[in-house]
PDB file of C-alpha atoms in Angstrom:
ATOM      1  CA  MET A   1       0.000   0.000   0.000  1.00 51.00           C
ATOM      2  CA  ASN A   2       1.261   3.473  -0.799  1.00 48.00           C
ATOM      3  CA  ARG A   3       2.800   5.071   2.324  1.00 48.00           C
ATOM      4  CA  ARG A   4       0.837   8.303   1.852  1.00 49.00           C
ATOM      5  CA  ILE A   5      -2.477   6.427   1.615  1.00 46.00           C
ATOM      6  CA  PHE A   6      -1.547   4.308   4.631  1.00 42.00           C
ATOM      7  CA  ALA A   7      -0.649   7.414   6.663  1.00 46.00           C
ATOM      8  CA  SER A   8      -3.932   9.088   5.672  1.00 45.00           C
ATOM      9  CA  LEU A   9      -5.938   6.017   6.659  1.00 44.00           C
ATOM     10  CA  ALA A  10      -4.077   5.749   9.968  1.00 48.00           C
ATOM     11  CA  LEU A  11      -4.741   9.418  10.723  1.00 47.00           C
ATOM     12  CA  ALA A  12      -8.421   9.090   9.816  1.00 50.00           C
ATOM     13  CA  GLY A  13      -8.716   6.012  12.035  1.00 50.00           C
ATOM     14  CA  ALA A  14      -7.032   7.781  14.950  1.00 47.00           C
ATOM     15  CA  LEU A  15      -9.301  10.810  14.609  1.00 48.00           C
ATOM     16  CA  THR A  16     -12.375   8.579  14.402  1.00 49.00           C
ATOM     17  CA  ALA A  17     -11.229   6.752  17.540  1.00 50.00           C
ATOM     18  CA  GLY A  18     -10.853  10.062  19.375  1.00 54.00           C
ATOM     19  CA  VAL A  19      -7.054   9.933  19.636  1.00 50.00           C
ATOM     20  CA  PRO A  20      -5.693  13.492  19.900  1.00 58.00           C
ATOM     21  CA  LEU A  21      -3.182  14.433  17.201  1.00 58.00           C
ATOM     22  CA  ALA A  22      -0.581  15.271  19.842  1.00 62.00           C
ATOM     23  CA  ALA A  23      -0.623  11.601  20.881  1.00 76.00           C
ATOM     24  CA  LEU A  24       0.593  10.457  17.464  1.00 86.00           C
ATOM     25  CA  PRO A  25       4.393  10.495  17.250  1.00 92.00           C
ATOM     26  CA  VAL A  26       5.948  12.269  14.289  1.00 94.00           C
ATOM     27  CA  TYR A  27       9.308  10.896  13.187  1.00 97.00           C
ATOM     28  CA  VAL A  28      11.711  13.267  11.473  1.00 98.00           C
ATOM     29  CA  LYS A  29      14.609  11.910   9.411  1.00 97.00           C
ATOM     30  CA  ILE A  30      16.718  15.062   9.906  1.00 97.00           C
ATOM     31  CA  ALA A  31      18.438  15.668  13.255  1.00 98.00           C
ATOM     32  CA  PRO A  32      17.447  18.917  14.978  1.00 98.00           C
ATOM     33  CA  PRO A  33      19.916  21.791  14.738  1.00 98.00           C
ATOM     34  CA  PRO A  34      21.609  23.016  17.914  1.00 96.00           C
ATOM     35  CA  PRO A  35      19.587  25.583  19.834  1.00 94.00           C
ATOM     36  CA  PRO A  36      20.529  29.225  19.381  1.00 95.00           C
ATOM     37  CA  LEU A  37      21.819  31.222  22.320  1.00 95.00           C
ATOM     38  CA  GLU A  38      18.755  32.405  24.205  1.00 94.00           C
ATOM     39  CA  VAL A  39      18.642  35.636  26.145  1.00 92.00           C
ATOM     40  CA  LYS A  40      16.249  35.557  29.077  1.00 91.00           C
ATOM     41  CA  ILE A  41      14.224  38.684  29.606  1.00 90.00           C
ATOM     42  CA  VAL A  42      13.407  39.848  33.133  1.00 95.00           C
ATOM     43  CA  ALA A  43      10.869  37.629  34.902  1.00 96.00           C
ATOM     44  CA  PRO A  44       7.379  39.152  35.007  1.00 96.00           C
ATOM     45  CA  GLY A  45       7.082  38.478  38.728  1.00 96.00           C
ATOM     46  CA  LYS A  46       8.073  36.403  41.728  1.00 95.00           C
ATOM     47  CA  GLY A  47       7.775  32.620  41.383  1.00 94.00           C
ATOM     48  CA  TYR A  48       8.094  32.454  37.591  1.00 96.00           C
ATOM     49  CA  PHE A  49      10.327  29.785  36.065  1.00 95.00           C
ATOM     50  CA  TRP A  50      12.129  30.000  32.715  1.00 96.00           C
ATOM     51  CA  VAL A  51      10.914  27.371  30.214  1.00 97.00           C
ATOM     52  CA  GLY A  52      13.613  27.229  27.544  1.00 96.00           C
ATOM     53  CA  GLY A  53      12.917  27.336  23.834  1.00 97.00           C
ATOM     54  CA  TYR A  54      13.034  24.357  21.511  1.00 97.00           C
ATOM     55  CA  GLN A  55      13.223  23.318  17.883  1.00 97.00           C
ATOM     56  CA  ARG A  56       9.743  22.481  16.511  1.00 97.00           C
ATOM     57  CA  TRP A  57       9.249  20.474  13.320  1.00 97.00           C
ATOM     58  CA  ASN A  58       6.761  22.290  11.052  1.00 96.00           C
ATOM     59  CA  GLY A  59       6.446  19.497   8.492  1.00 95.00           C
ATOM     60  CA  THR A  60       9.280  20.641   6.239  1.00 96.00           C
ATOM     61  CA  ALA A  61      11.923  22.184   8.524  1.00 97.00           C
ATOM     62  CA  TYR A  62      12.764  22.966  12.125  1.00 98.00           C
ATOM     63  CA  ALA A  63      11.532  26.294  13.499  1.00 98.00           C
ATOM     64  CA  TRP A  64      12.762  27.807  16.748  1.00 97.00           C
ATOM     65  CA  VAL A  65      10.134  28.377  19.463  1.00 97.00           C
ATOM     66  CA  PRO A  66      11.529  30.926  21.931  1.00 97.00           C
ATOM     67  CA  GLY A  67      11.570  30.306  25.664  1.00 97.00           C
ATOM     68  CA  ARG A  68       9.093  31.939  28.031  1.00 97.00           C
ATOM     69  CA  TRP A  69       8.404  32.560  31.678  1.00 97.00           C
ATOM     70  CA  ALA A  70       5.766  30.340  33.297  1.00 97.00           C
ATOM     71  CA  LEU A  71       4.270  29.854  36.728  1.00 97.00           C
ATOM     72  CA  PRO A  72       4.594  26.316  38.101  1.00 97.00           C
ATOM     73  CA  PRO A  73       1.222  24.573  38.523  1.00 97.00           C
ATOM     74  CA  HIS A  74       1.908  23.937  42.227  1.00 96.00           C
ATOM     75  CA  PRO A  75       4.616  24.624  44.819  1.00 94.00           C
ATOM     76  CA  GLY A  76       7.665  22.410  44.345  1.00 94.00           C
ATOM     77  CA  ALA A  77       6.901  21.629  40.693  1.00 96.00           C
ATOM     78  CA  VAL A  78      10.006  21.194  38.536  1.00 94.00           C
ATOM     79  CA  TRP A  79      10.130  21.767  34.769  1.00 95.00           C
ATOM     80  CA  VAL A  80      11.434  18.772  32.801  1.00 97.00           C
ATOM     81  CA  PRO A  81      12.517  20.159  29.397  1.00 97.00           C
ATOM     82  CA  GLY A  82      11.332  18.607  26.167  1.00 97.00           C
ATOM     83  CA  HIS A  83      13.905  16.983  23.907  1.00 97.00           C
ATOM     84  CA  TRP A  84      14.380  15.265  20.568  1.00 98.00           C
ATOM     85  CA  LYS A  85      15.099  11.543  20.899  1.00 98.00           C
ATOM     86  CA  SER A  86      16.865   9.529  18.230  1.00 98.00           C
ATOM     87  CA  THR A  87      15.075   6.268  17.370  1.00 97.00           C
ATOM     88  CA  PRO A  88      15.445   3.680  14.575  1.00 97.00           C
ATOM     89  CA  HIS A  89      12.478   5.420  12.846  1.00 96.00           C
ATOM     90  CA  GLY A  90      13.996   8.911  13.063  1.00 98.00           C
ATOM     91  CA  TRP A  91      13.913  11.752  15.564  1.00 98.00           C
ATOM     92  CA  VAL A  92      10.819  12.064  17.755  1.00 98.00           C
ATOM     93  CA  TRP A  93       9.853  14.952  20.050  1.00 97.00           C
ATOM     94  CA  LYS A  94       9.261  14.284  23.774  1.00 97.00           C
ATOM     95  CA  SER A  95       7.330  17.260  25.159  1.00 95.00           C
ATOM     96  CA  GLY A  96       8.413  19.137  28.244  1.00 96.00           C
ATOM     97  CA  ARG A  97       6.246  18.853  31.352  1.00 97.00           C
ATOM     98  CA  TRP A  98       5.912  19.871  34.960  1.00 97.00           C
ATOM     99  CA  HIS A  99       6.907  17.153  37.451  1.00 95.00           C
TER     100      HIS A  99
END
């Protein structure tokens, strides 16, 4: 079966089953470029934590998403940064999260 048709059918099946698109891994054959040097602006207030930027795959190339200040969801929460992981299928994005 043609890969494009198979991918379309798989996507349609996932959407029909109620699987959110974010749950479907996207494998990229090109390694992400190194991050640019980021300059942190002044925090908007007490208790904010810097969430660093990352390289996002837009379907044809990587695009830099700049970092931002964020409030932790609860006291003691720690930000675990997202990262690109190399797999036999290509590079896959593991989203950052609060822990």
